[in-house]
Amino acid sequence: MAAELSELLGPGKVSIREADLEVHAADKWYAKSLPDLVVFAESTKDVSKTLGYASEHGIPVTTRGAGIGYVGGCVPVEGGIVLSLARMKRIIEINPADGVAVVEPGVITVELQKAARALGWDYPPDPASLKECSIGGNIATNAGGPRCLKYGVTRSYVLGLEVVLADGRVMRCGGRVHKNKTGFDLCGLFTGSEGMLGIVTEITLRLIPKPPARAMLAAVFPDFPAAAAAVQAILNRGHLPSALEITDSFTLAAARKRLGEQKLPPGEAHLIVEIDGRPAAVTSEIEEIRALLEELGALRADLAADEAACEEIWQMRREFSYSLRDTGLTKLNEDIVVPRSKLVELVEFARRMEEDTGIPVACFGHAGDGNIHTNLMVAGFEDPVTREKAEHALDQLFAWVLDHGGAITGEHGVGLAKKPWIRQALGEVSFDVHRSLKDALDPQGILNPGKFLD
């Protein structure tokens, strides 16, 4: 197979080296499975030829971007070919006149943001891993991030796609116009499809003018309910922040160990508020919100009034996840979503579950849209008995979330990690529709097999 693909694609694009197979066997989740070989595609033609070959021979193909997903989405559970798009990293065009960027899937998210901002424009989606994650991976999972409250998730910015189908045919859907109601929403179909319907090789994205100013508040509250109440109060007063991030006491304790007590003053809950827009409006609005937070019982509300100070707060927020890893516990990072009114109930449920199971639970994330990362912090996860206990705790968590009108994933995707709960989350009719779409576009089932539709 390696010899035939090398002849088909040219030199330097196919590897069966043990080191390459190891790297492409896993993502950030714990599951691991070695592929038979790795193809390093450098063009749409390479992808098309690879899928044509795989289709002819019935070989599984698992597409991989930067490989930093949290749900095992790019783990090649049935071996075969891992098709890496990491070399397809060109920013083909940034066109302010049309308000678009055209990129290949291997472009790292922060590199696109930098290129757009250098021209006074912006690509708003900003996953916490934006310095590592690729645009192709963002498309595969419909990635979100802190700024979704105001600006929306990845799908809101996808205008057009070039997609290679399972049999090697190349299709274009959408385009570069900002309004387009021609046929079905195929861009929406492929965005979030986790590599199971086709492989995206070129993306046309919507850009917006970069807001000329922003400011932030980092506030500490005596308890989580007070911080959650502040979230709703901010919105009820007519403010629409670009980000509203909340953090619980367990996460704060871990962050203080990593970052130092001076970075996070005493308090059981932390709230980050970001406002952007015209300079005069930002200055006025941030002071209004600061006064509101103090009125609502904030112990402290530190103002970041310029770009450097804002970035310092965001860097602190990005460290929260690493702080939890520093505990030495296995972090099962569940990106569940609940209606905003259920934030306090979610954390109260997490505390009860913690007492019942003995597994610590850390909650932090995007309070503005209810996407709270609920992290089960498991000691000795390698032990089968402990793992079973953790999976039972996840059963409880997901059942509670679904019973309260929520969703089991907001931005990481389903992959392998949430596969056991997908029928419950979708319902039988919706699951059957998903299967029908999969069968229509990938009748042999060679694209990313073994995941949540199998």
CSV table of C-alpha atoms in Angstrom, one decimal:
chain,number,residue,atom,x,y,z
A,1,MET,CA,0.0,0.0,0.0
A,2,ALA,CA,2.8,2.4,0.9
A,3,ALA,CA,4.6,1.7,-2.3
A,4,GLU,CA,1.5,2.2,-4.5
A,5,LEU,CA,0.5,5.4,-2.7
A,6,SER,CA,4.1,6.7,-3.0
A,7,GLU,CA,4.0,6.1,-6.7
A,8,LEU,CA,0.6,7.8,-7.0
A,9,LEU,CA,1.5,10.9,-4.9
A,10,GLY,CA,5.2,11.3,-5.4
A,11,PRO,CA,8.1,11.2,-3.0
A,12,GLY,CA,8.1,12.3,0.6
A,13,LYS,CA,4.3,12.2,1.1
A,14,VAL,CA,3.9,8.6,2.5
A,15,SER,CA,5.4,7.3,5.7
A,16,ILE,CA,5.4,4.0,7.6
A,17,ARG,CA,8.1,5.2,10.0
A,18,GLU,CA,7.3,4.0,13.6
A,19,ALA,CA,7.7,7.6,14.9
A,20,ASP,CA,5.2,9.0,12.4
A,21,LEU,CA,2.7,6.2,13.1
A,22,GLU,CA,3.0,6.9,16.9
A,23,VAL,CA,2.4,10.6,16.5
A,24,HIS,CA,-0.7,10.0,14.4
A,25,ALA,CA,-2.2,7.4,16.6
A,26,ALA,CA,-3.8,9.7,19.1
A,27,ASP,CA,-5.0,13.2,20.0
A,28,LYS,CA,-5.3,14.8,23.5
A,29,TRP,CA,-7.8,12.2,24.6
A,30,TYR,CA,-6.4,8.9,26.1
A,31,ALA,CA,-7.4,6.5,23.2
A,32,LYS,CA,-4.7,5.4,20.9
A,33,SER,CA,-4.6,3.2,17.7
A,34,LEU,CA,-1.8,2.9,15.2
A,35,PRO,CA,-2.5,3.5,11.5
A,36,ASP,CA,-0.9,1.4,8.8
A,37,LEU,CA,0.6,4.5,7.2
A,38,VAL,CA,0.4,8.2,7.1
A,39,VAL,CA,-0.1,10.3,4.0
A,40,PHE,CA,1.1,14.0,4.2
A,41,ALA,CA,-1.2,15.7,1.6
A,42,GLU,CA,0.1,18.9,0.1
A,43,SER,CA,-2.8,19.7,-2.3
A,44,THR,CA,-6.4,18.9,-3.1
A,45,LYS,CA,-5.1,16.6,-5.8
A,46,ASP,CA,-3.2,14.6,-3.2
A,47,VAL,CA,-6.3,14.2,-1.1
A,48,SER,CA,-8.4,13.3,-4.2
A,49,LYS,CA,-5.9,10.6,-5.3
A,50,THR,CA,-5.6,9.2,-1.8
A,51,LEU,CA,-9.4,8.9,-1.4
A,52,GLY,CA,-9.8,7.5,-4.9
A,53,TYR,CA,-7.2,4.8,-4.0
A,54,ALA,CA,-8.8,4.1,-0.6
A,55,SER,CA,-12.3,3.9,-2.1
A,56,GLU,CA,-11.1,1.4,-4.8
A,57,HIS,CA,-9.5,-0.8,-2.1
A,58,GLY,CA,-11.9,-0.3,0.8
A,59,ILE,CA,-9.2,1.2,3.1
A,60,PRO,CA,-10.2,3.3,6.1
A,61,VAL,CA,-9.1,6.9,6.0
A,62,THR,CA,-8.9,9.1,9.1
A,63,THR,CA,-8.2,12.8,8.5
A,64,ARG,CA,-6.0,14.7,10.9
A,65,GLY,CA,-5.4,18.4,11.4
A,66,ALA,CA,-3.2,19.6,14.2
A,67,GLY,CA,-4.2,16.6,16.4
A,68,ILE,CA,-5.1,18.5,19.6
A,69,GLY,CA,-8.8,17.5,19.9
A,70,TYR,CA,-10.2,16.3,23.2
A,71,VAL,CA,-12.5,13.5,22.1
A,72,GLY,CA,-10.4,11.0,20.1
A,73,GLY,CA,-11.9,12.4,16.8
A,74,CYS,CA,-8.8,11.7,14.7
A,75,VAL,CA,-7.8,8.4,16.3
A,76,PRO,CA,-7.6,5.8,13.5
A,77,VAL,CA,-9.4,3.0,15.4
A,78,GLU,CA,-9.6,0.8,12.3
A,79,GLY,CA,-6.0,1.4,11.2
A,80,GLY,CA,-5.6,2.1,7.5
A,81,ILE,CA,-4.5,5.6,6.3
A,82,VAL,CA,-4.2,8.7,8.4
A,83,LEU,CA,-4.5,11.6,6.0
A,84,SER,CA,-2.6,14.5,7.5
A,85,LEU,CA,-3.5,18.0,6.2
A,86,ALA,CA,-0.8,19.7,8.3
A,87,ARG,CA,1.3,20.7,5.2
A,88,MET,CA,-1.7,22.4,3.6
A,89,LYS,CA,-1.1,25.6,5.5
A,90,ARG,CA,-1.3,28.4,2.9
A,91,ILE,CA,-3.3,31.6,3.5
A,92,ILE,CA,-4.3,31.9,-0.1
A,93,GLU,CA,-6.0,35.3,0.1
A,94,ILE,CA,-7.2,37.9,2.5
A,95,ASN,CA,-9.5,40.3,0.7
A,96,PRO,CA,-10.9,43.2,2.8
A,97,ALA,CA,-12.9,44.5,-0.2
A,98,ASP,CA,-14.9,41.3,-0.2
A,99,GLY,CA,-14.6,40.7,3.5
A,100,VAL,CA,-13.2,37.2,3.0
A,101,ALA,CA,-10.2,35.0,3.7
A,102,VAL,CA,-9.4,31.9,1.6
A,103,VAL,CA,-7.2,29.3,3.5
A,104,GLU,CA,-6.1,25.7,3.4
A,105,PRO,CA,-7.1,23.5,6.3
A,106,GLY,CA,-3.7,23.3,7.9
A,107,VAL,CA,-3.5,27.0,8.7
A,108,ILE,CA,-3.2,27.6,12.5
A,109,THR,CA,-6.1,29.7,13.8
A,110,VAL,CA,-3.9,32.4,15.4
A,111,GLU,CA,-1.9,32.9,12.1
A,112,LEU,CA,-5.1,33.7,10.3
A,113,GLN,CA,-6.1,36.1,13.0
A,114,LYS,CA,-2.7,37.9,12.9
A,115,ALA,CA,-2.8,38.2,9.1
A,116,ALA,CA,-6.4,39.6,9.1
A,117,ARG,CA,-5.7,42.0,12.0
A,118,ALA,CA,-2.6,43.3,10.2
A,119,LEU,CA,-5.0,44.7,7.6
A,120,GLY,CA,-7.5,46.0,10.1
A,121,TRP,CA,-9.9,43.0,9.8
A,122,ASP,CA,-10.6,40.1,12.1
A,123,TYR,CA,-11.5,36.5,12.2
A,124,PRO,CA,-13.4,36.3,15.6
A,125,PRO,CA,-13.6,32.5,16.5
A,126,ASP,CA,-10.9,32.0,19.1
A,127,PRO,CA,-10.7,28.5,20.7
A,128,ALA,CA,-8.5,28.5,23.8
A,129,SER,CA,-6.1,26.4,21.8
A,130,LEU,CA,-5.9,28.9,18.9
A,131,LYS,CA,-2.1,28.9,18.9
A,132,GLU,CA,-2.1,25.2,18.1
A,133,CYS,CA,-5.4,24.3,16.5
A,134,SER,CA,-5.9,24.3,12.7
A,135,ILE,CA,-8.8,25.9,10.7
A,136,GLY,CA,-9.5,22.4,9.3
A,137,GLY,CA,-10.0,21.1,12.8
A,138,ASN,CA,-12.2,24.1,13.7
A,139,ILE,CA,-14.3,23.2,10.7
A,140,ALA,CA,-14.5,19.5,11.7
A,141,THR,CA,-15.8,20.2,15.2
A,142,ASN,CA,-17.5,23.6,14.5
A,143,ALA,CA,-15.2,25.0,17.2
A,144,GLY,CA,-16.2,27.8,19.5
A,145,GLY,CA,-14.3,29.7,22.1
A,146,PRO,CA,-14.9,32.6,24.5
A,147,ARG,CA,-16.1,35.1,22.0
A,148,CYS,CA,-19.1,33.0,20.8
A,149,LEU,CA,-21.5,35.0,22.9
A,150,LYS,CA,-21.2,38.0,20.6
A,151,TYR,CA,-19.7,36.7,17.4
A,152,GLY,CA,-20.9,33.1,17.1
A,153,VAL,CA,-19.1,29.8,16.4
A,154,THR,CA,-17.0,28.7,13.4
A,155,ARG,CA,-20.1,27.9,11.2
A,156,SER,CA,-21.1,31.6,11.3
A,157,TYR,CA,-17.9,32.4,9.3
A,158,VAL,CA,-17.9,29.6,6.7
A,159,LEU,CA,-19.0,31.0,3.3
A,160,GLY,CA,-17.6,28.4,1.0
A,161,LEU,CA,-15.8,25.0,1.1
A,162,GLU,CA,-13.9,22.8,-1.3
A,163,VAL,CA,-14.6,19.2,-0.2
A,164,VAL,CA,-13.2,15.9,-1.5
A,165,LEU,CA,-15.8,13.2,-1.2
A,166,ALA,CA,-15.2,9.6,-0.2
A,167,ASP,CA,-14.7,8.4,-3.8
A,168,GLY,CA,-12.2,11.1,-4.6
A,169,ARG,CA,-14.5,13.5,-6.4
A,170,VAL,CA,-14.0,17.2,-5.7
A,171,MET,CA,-17.0,19.4,-4.9
A,172,ARG,CA,-17.4,23.1,-4.1
A,173,CYS,CA,-20.3,24.4,-2.0
A,174,GLY,CA,-21.2,28.0,-1.0
A,175,GLY,CA,-18.8,30.7,-2.3
A,176,ARG,CA,-17.4,34.0,-1.4
A,177,VAL,CA,-20.6,36.1,-1.1
A,178,HIS,CA,-22.1,36.9,2.3
A,179,LYS,CA,-25.6,35.9,1.3
A,180,ASN,CA,-26.3,32.7,-0.6
A,181,LYS,CA,-29.4,30.6,-0.7
A,182,THR,CA,-28.6,28.4,-3.6
A,183,GLY,CA,-29.6,24.8,-2.8
A,184,PHE,CA,-29.2,23.1,0.5
A,185,ASP,CA,-26.8,24.4,3.2
A,186,LEU,CA,-24.0,22.0,2.4
A,187,CYS,CA,-21.4,24.2,4.1
A,188,GLY,CA,-23.4,23.7,7.3
A,189,LEU,CA,-23.6,20.0,6.7
A,190,PHE,CA,-19.8,19.6,6.4
A,191,THR,CA,-19.0,22.0,9.2
A,192,GLY,CA,-19.0,19.9,12.4
A,193,SER,CA,-19.2,16.6,10.5
A,194,GLU,CA,-15.9,15.4,12.2
A,195,GLY,CA,-14.4,14.1,9.0
A,196,MET,CA,-17.1,11.5,8.4
A,197,LEU,CA,-18.7,13.0,5.2
A,198,GLY,CA,-15.8,14.4,3.2
A,199,ILE,CA,-12.5,16.1,3.6
A,200,VAL,CA,-12.3,19.9,3.4
A,201,THR,CA,-9.3,21.1,1.4
A,202,GLU,CA,-10.1,24.8,1.0
A,203,ILE,CA,-12.1,27.2,3.1
A,204,THR,CA,-13.6,30.6,2.3
A,205,LEU,CA,-14.2,32.5,5.6
A,206,ARG,CA,-16.1,35.7,6.4
A,207,LEU,CA,-14.0,38.4,8.0
A,208,ILE,CA,-15.3,41.4,9.9
A,209,PRO,CA,-13.7,44.9,10.6
A,210,LYS,CA,-11.5,44.6,13.7
A,211,PRO,CA,-13.1,46.6,16.6
A,212,PRO,CA,-10.6,49.4,17.3
A,213,ALA,CA,-10.8,49.1,21.1
A,214,ARG,CA,-11.5,46.6,23.8
A,215,ALA,CA,-11.3,46.5,27.6
A,216,MET,CA,-11.8,43.8,30.2
A,217,LEU,CA,-12.7,43.2,33.8
A,218,ALA,CA,-11.4,40.4,35.9
A,219,ALA,CA,-13.7,40.1,38.9
A,220,VAL,CA,-13.7,37.9,42.0
A,221,PHE,CA,-16.9,36.9,43.8
A,222,PRO,CA,-17.5,35.3,47.2
A,223,ASP,CA,-19.2,32.3,45.6
A,224,PHE,CA,-20.3,30.8,42.3
A,225,PRO,CA,-24.0,31.8,42.5
A,226,ALA,CA,-23.1,35.4,42.9
A,227,ALA,CA,-20.9,35.3,39.8
A,228,ALA,CA,-23.6,33.5,37.8
A,229,ALA,CA,-26.1,36.1,38.9
A,230,ALA,CA,-23.8,38.8,37.6
A,231,VAL,CA,-23.7,37.1,34.2
A,232,GLN,CA,-27.4,37.4,33.8
A,233,ALA,CA,-27.5,40.9,35.3
A,234,ILE,CA,-25.0,42.1,32.7
A,235,LEU,CA,-27.2,40.8,29.9
A,236,ASN,CA,-30.4,42.0,31.5
A,237,ARG,CA,-29.0,45.6,31.6
A,238,GLY,CA,-28.6,45.5,27.8
A,239,HIS,CA,-24.9,44.8,27.5
A,240,LEU,CA,-23.6,42.3,25.0
A,241,PRO,CA,-19.9,41.5,25.9
A,242,SER,CA,-17.7,39.8,23.4
A,243,ALA,CA,-16.9,37.3,26.2
A,244,LEU,CA,-18.2,36.3,29.6
A,245,GLU,CA,-16.0,33.6,31.3
A,246,ILE,CA,-16.8,32.1,34.7
A,247,THR,CA,-14.5,29.9,36.9
A,248,ASP,CA,-15.3,27.8,40.0
A,249,SER,CA,-13.4,27.4,43.3
A,250,PHE,CA,-11.6,24.1,42.4
A,251,THR,CA,-10.1,25.6,39.2
A,252,LEU,CA,-9.1,28.8,41.1
A,253,ALA,CA,-7.3,26.8,43.7
A,254,ALA,CA,-5.3,24.9,41.0
A,255,ALA,CA,-4.6,28.2,39.1
A,256,ARG,CA,-3.3,29.9,42.3
A,257,LYS,CA,-0.8,27.1,42.7
A,258,ARG,CA,0.4,27.5,39.1
A,259,LEU,CA,0.2,31.3,38.7
A,260,GLY,CA,0.7,32.6,42.3
A,261,GLU,CA,-1.8,34.0,44.8
A,262,GLN,CA,-1.2,37.6,43.6
A,263,LYS,CA,-2.7,36.8,40.2
A,264,LEU,CA,-6.0,35.6,41.6
A,265,PRO,CA,-7.1,37.3,44.9
A,266,PRO,CA,-9.2,35.3,47.4
A,267,GLY,CA,-12.7,34.5,46.4
A,268,GLU,CA,-14.6,31.4,45.4
A,269,ALA,CA,-15.6,32.4,41.8
A,270,HIS,CA,-14.0,34.4,39.1
A,271,LEU,CA,-15.6,36.3,36.2
A,272,ILE,CA,-14.0,37.8,33.1
A,273,VAL,CA,-15.9,40.3,31.0
A,274,GLU,CA,-14.7,41.7,27.7
A,275,ILE,CA,-16.2,44.6,25.8
A,276,ASP,CA,-15.1,45.7,22.3
A,277,GLY,CA,-16.2,48.4,19.9
A,278,ARG,CA,-15.5,52.1,19.3
A,279,PRO,CA,-13.1,53.6,21.9
A,280,ALA,CA,-15.5,56.1,23.5
A,281,ALA,CA,-18.2,53.5,23.8
A,282,VAL,CA,-15.9,50.9,25.3
A,283,THR,CA,-14.6,53.3,27.9
A,284,SER,CA,-18.1,54.2,28.9
A,285,GLU,CA,-19.6,50.7,28.9
A,286,ILE,CA,-16.8,49.0,30.8
A,287,GLU,CA,-17.2,51.5,33.7
A,288,GLU,CA,-21.0,50.9,33.7
A,289,ILE,CA,-20.3,47.1,34.0
A,290,ARG,CA,-17.6,47.7,36.7
A,291,ALA,CA,-20.1,49.6,38.8
A,292,LEU,CA,-22.7,46.9,38.3
A,293,LEU,CA,-20.3,44.2,39.4
A,294,GLU,CA,-19.5,46.1,42.6
A,295,GLU,CA,-23.2,46.6,43.2
A,296,LEU,CA,-23.7,42.9,42.8
A,297,GLY,CA,-21.1,42.0,45.5
A,298,ALA,CA,-17.8,41.6,43.6
A,299,LEU,CA,-14.9,41.5,46.0
A,300,ARG,CA,-12.6,43.0,43.4
A,301,ALA,CA,-12.9,44.0,39.7
A,302,ASP,CA,-9.6,44.7,38.0
A,303,LEU,CA,-9.7,46.8,34.8
A,304,ALA,CA,-7.6,46.0,31.8
A,305,ALA,CA,-7.9,49.1,29.6
A,306,ASP,CA,-5.5,48.4,26.7
A,307,GLU,CA,-4.5,45.6,24.4
A,308,ALA,CA,-1.5,44.4,26.4
A,309,ALA,CA,-3.5,44.3,29.7
A,310,CYS,CA,-6.4,42.4,28.0
A,311,GLU,CA,-4.0,39.8,26.6
A,312,GLU,CA,-2.5,39.3,30.0
A,313,ILE,CA,-6.0,38.4,31.4
A,314,TRP,CA,-6.6,36.0,28.5
A,315,GLN,CA,-3.3,34.4,29.0
A,316,MET,CA,-4.2,33.8,32.6
A,317,ARG,CA,-7.6,32.3,31.4
A,318,ARG,CA,-5.7,29.9,29.1
A,319,GLU,CA,-3.6,28.7,31.9
A,320,PHE,CA,-6.6,27.4,33.8
A,321,SER,CA,-6.7,24.2,31.8
A,322,TYR,CA,-2.9,23.7,32.3
A,323,SER,CA,-3.4,24.4,36.0
A,324,LEU,CA,-5.8,21.4,36.2
A,325,ARG,CA,-3.3,19.2,34.5
A,326,ASP,CA,-0.7,20.2,37.1
A,327,THR,CA,-2.8,18.4,39.7
A,328,GLY,CA,-1.5,15.1,38.3
A,329,LEU,CA,-5.1,13.9,37.9
A,330,THR,CA,-6.5,12.8,34.5
A,331,LYS,CA,-8.8,15.6,33.3
A,332,LEU,CA,-11.9,14.4,31.5
A,333,ASN,CA,-12.8,17.6,29.8
A,334,GLU,CA,-16.5,17.7,29.1
A,335,ASP,CA,-17.7,20.7,27.1
A,336,ILE,CA,-21.3,20.4,28.0
A,337,VAL,CA,-23.8,23.2,27.4
A,338,VAL,CA,-26.8,24.2,29.5
A,339,PRO,CA,-29.4,27.0,29.3
A,340,ARG,CA,-27.8,30.0,30.9
A,341,SER,CA,-30.4,29.9,33.7
A,342,LYS,CA,-29.1,26.5,34.7
A,343,LEU,CA,-25.5,27.5,35.5
A,344,VAL,CA,-25.9,27.5,39.3
A,345,GLU,CA,-27.9,24.2,39.2
A,346,LEU,CA,-25.1,22.6,37.1
A,347,VAL,CA,-22.4,23.5,39.5
A,348,GLU,CA,-24.6,22.4,42.5
A,349,PHE,CA,-25.2,19.1,40.7
A,350,ALA,CA,-21.4,18.8,40.0
A,351,ARG,CA,-20.7,19.2,43.8
A,352,ARG,CA,-23.3,16.5,44.7
A,353,MET,CA,-21.8,14.2,42.1
A,354,GLU,CA,-18.3,15.0,43.5
A,355,GLU,CA,-19.6,13.9,47.0
A,356,ASP,CA,-21.3,10.8,45.7
A,357,THR,CA,-18.4,9.5,43.5
A,358,GLY,CA,-15.3,11.0,45.2
A,359,ILE,CA,-14.2,12.4,41.9
A,360,PRO,CA,-13.4,16.1,42.0
A,361,VAL,CA,-15.2,18.3,39.4
A,362,ALA,CA,-13.8,21.6,38.1
A,363,CYS,CA,-16.2,23.9,36.2
A,364,PHE,CA,-15.1,26.9,34.1
A,365,GLY,CA,-15.8,28.3,30.7
A,366,HIS,CA,-18.1,30.3,28.6
A,367,ALA,CA,-20.9,31.5,30.9
A,368,GLY,CA,-22.4,33.8,28.3
A,369,ASP,CA,-23.6,30.9,26.2
A,370,GLY,CA,-23.9,28.3,28.9
A,371,ASN,CA,-20.9,26.2,27.5
A,372,ILE,CA,-19.3,25.3,30.8
A,373,HIS,CA,-16.3,22.9,30.7
A,374,THR,CA,-17.1,20.4,33.4
A,375,ASN,CA,-13.9,18.5,34.1
A,376,LEU,CA,-13.9,15.3,36.0
A,377,MET,CA,-10.5,15.1,37.7
A,378,VAL,CA,-9.7,11.4,38.1
A,379,ALA,CA,-6.9,9.8,40.1
A,380,GLY,CA,-5.6,6.4,38.8
A,381,PHE,CA,-7.6,6.5,35.6
A,382,GLU,CA,-5.6,3.6,34.2
A,383,ASP,CA,-7.2,1.3,36.7
A,384,PRO,CA,-10.3,-0.5,35.1
A,385,VAL,CA,-12.4,-0.1,38.3
A,386,THR,CA,-11.6,3.6,38.5
A,387,ARG,CA,-12.3,4.1,34.8
A,388,GLU,CA,-15.7,2.4,35.2
A,389,LYS,CA,-16.5,4.7,38.1
A,390,ALA,CA,-15.6,7.7,36.0
A,391,GLU,CA,-17.7,6.5,33.1
A,392,HIS,CA,-20.7,6.1,35.5
A,393,ALA,CA,-20.1,9.6,36.7
A,394,LEU,CA,-20.2,10.8,33.0
A,395,ASP,CA,-23.5,8.9,32.6
A,396,GLN,CA,-24.9,10.9,35.5
A,397,LEU,CA,-23.6,14.2,34.1
A,398,PHE,CA,-24.8,13.7,30.6
A,399,ALA,CA,-28.2,12.5,31.7
A,400,TRP,CA,-28.6,15.6,33.9
A,401,VAL,CA,-27.6,17.9,31.1
A,402,LEU,CA,-30.0,16.4,28.6
A,403,ASP,CA,-32.8,16.4,31.2
A,404,HIS,CA,-32.3,20.1,31.7
A,405,GLY,CA,-32.4,21.1,28.0
A,406,GLY,CA,-28.6,21.0,27.4
A,407,ALA,CA,-26.2,19.4,25.0
A,408,ILE,CA,-23.3,16.9,25.5
A,409,THR,CA,-20.9,18.9,23.4
A,410,GLY,CA,-20.6,22.6,22.5
A,411,GLU,CA,-17.3,22.7,20.6
A,412,HIS,CA,-15.1,19.7,21.0
A,413,GLY,CA,-17.3,17.3,19.0
A,414,VAL,CA,-18.4,13.7,19.7
A,415,GLY,CA,-15.6,11.6,18.4
A,416,LEU,CA,-15.0,8.5,20.5
A,417,ALA,CA,-15.3,10.1,23.9
A,418,LYS,CA,-19.0,10.8,23.7
A,419,LYS,CA,-20.0,8.0,21.4
A,420,PRO,CA,-21.8,6.0,24.2
A,421,TRP,CA,-24.3,8.9,24.6
A,422,ILE,CA,-25.0,9.9,21.1
A,423,ARG,CA,-28.3,8.1,20.5
A,424,GLN,CA,-29.6,9.5,23.8
A,425,ALA,CA,-28.4,13.0,22.8
A,426,LEU,CA,-29.8,12.9,19.2
A,427,GLY,CA,-32.9,10.7,19.5
A,428,GLU,CA,-33.5,7.7,17.3
A,429,VAL,CA,-35.1,9.6,14.3
A,430,SER,CA,-32.3,12.1,14.2
A,431,PHE,CA,-29.7,9.4,14.6
A,432,ASP,CA,-31.2,7.6,11.6
A,433,VAL,CA,-31.1,10.8,9.5
A,434,HIS,CA,-27.4,11.1,10.4
A,435,ARG,CA,-26.8,7.5,9.3
A,436,SER,CA,-28.7,8.1,6.0
A,437,LEU,CA,-26.5,11.2,5.2
A,438,LYS,CA,-23.4,9.2,6.0
A,439,ASP,CA,-24.5,6.3,3.8
A,440,ALA,CA,-25.3,8.6,0.9
A,441,LEU,CA,-21.9,10.4,1.0
A,442,ASP,CA,-19.7,7.5,2.2
A,443,PRO,CA,-21.5,4.3,1.2
A,444,GLN,CA,-18.4,2.1,2.0
A,445,GLY,CA,-18.0,3.7,5.4
A,446,ILE,CA,-14.3,4.4,4.9
A,447,LEU,CA,-14.2,8.0,6.2
A,448,ASN,CA,-13.2,8.2,9.9
A,449,PRO,CA,-14.8,4.8,10.8
A,450,GLY,CA,-15.4,3.6,14.3
A,451,LYS,CA,-16.7,6.9,15.5
A,452,PHE,CA,-20.2,7.9,16.8
A,453,LEU,CA,-22.2,6.8,13.8
A,454,ASP,CA,-20.9,3.2,13.9
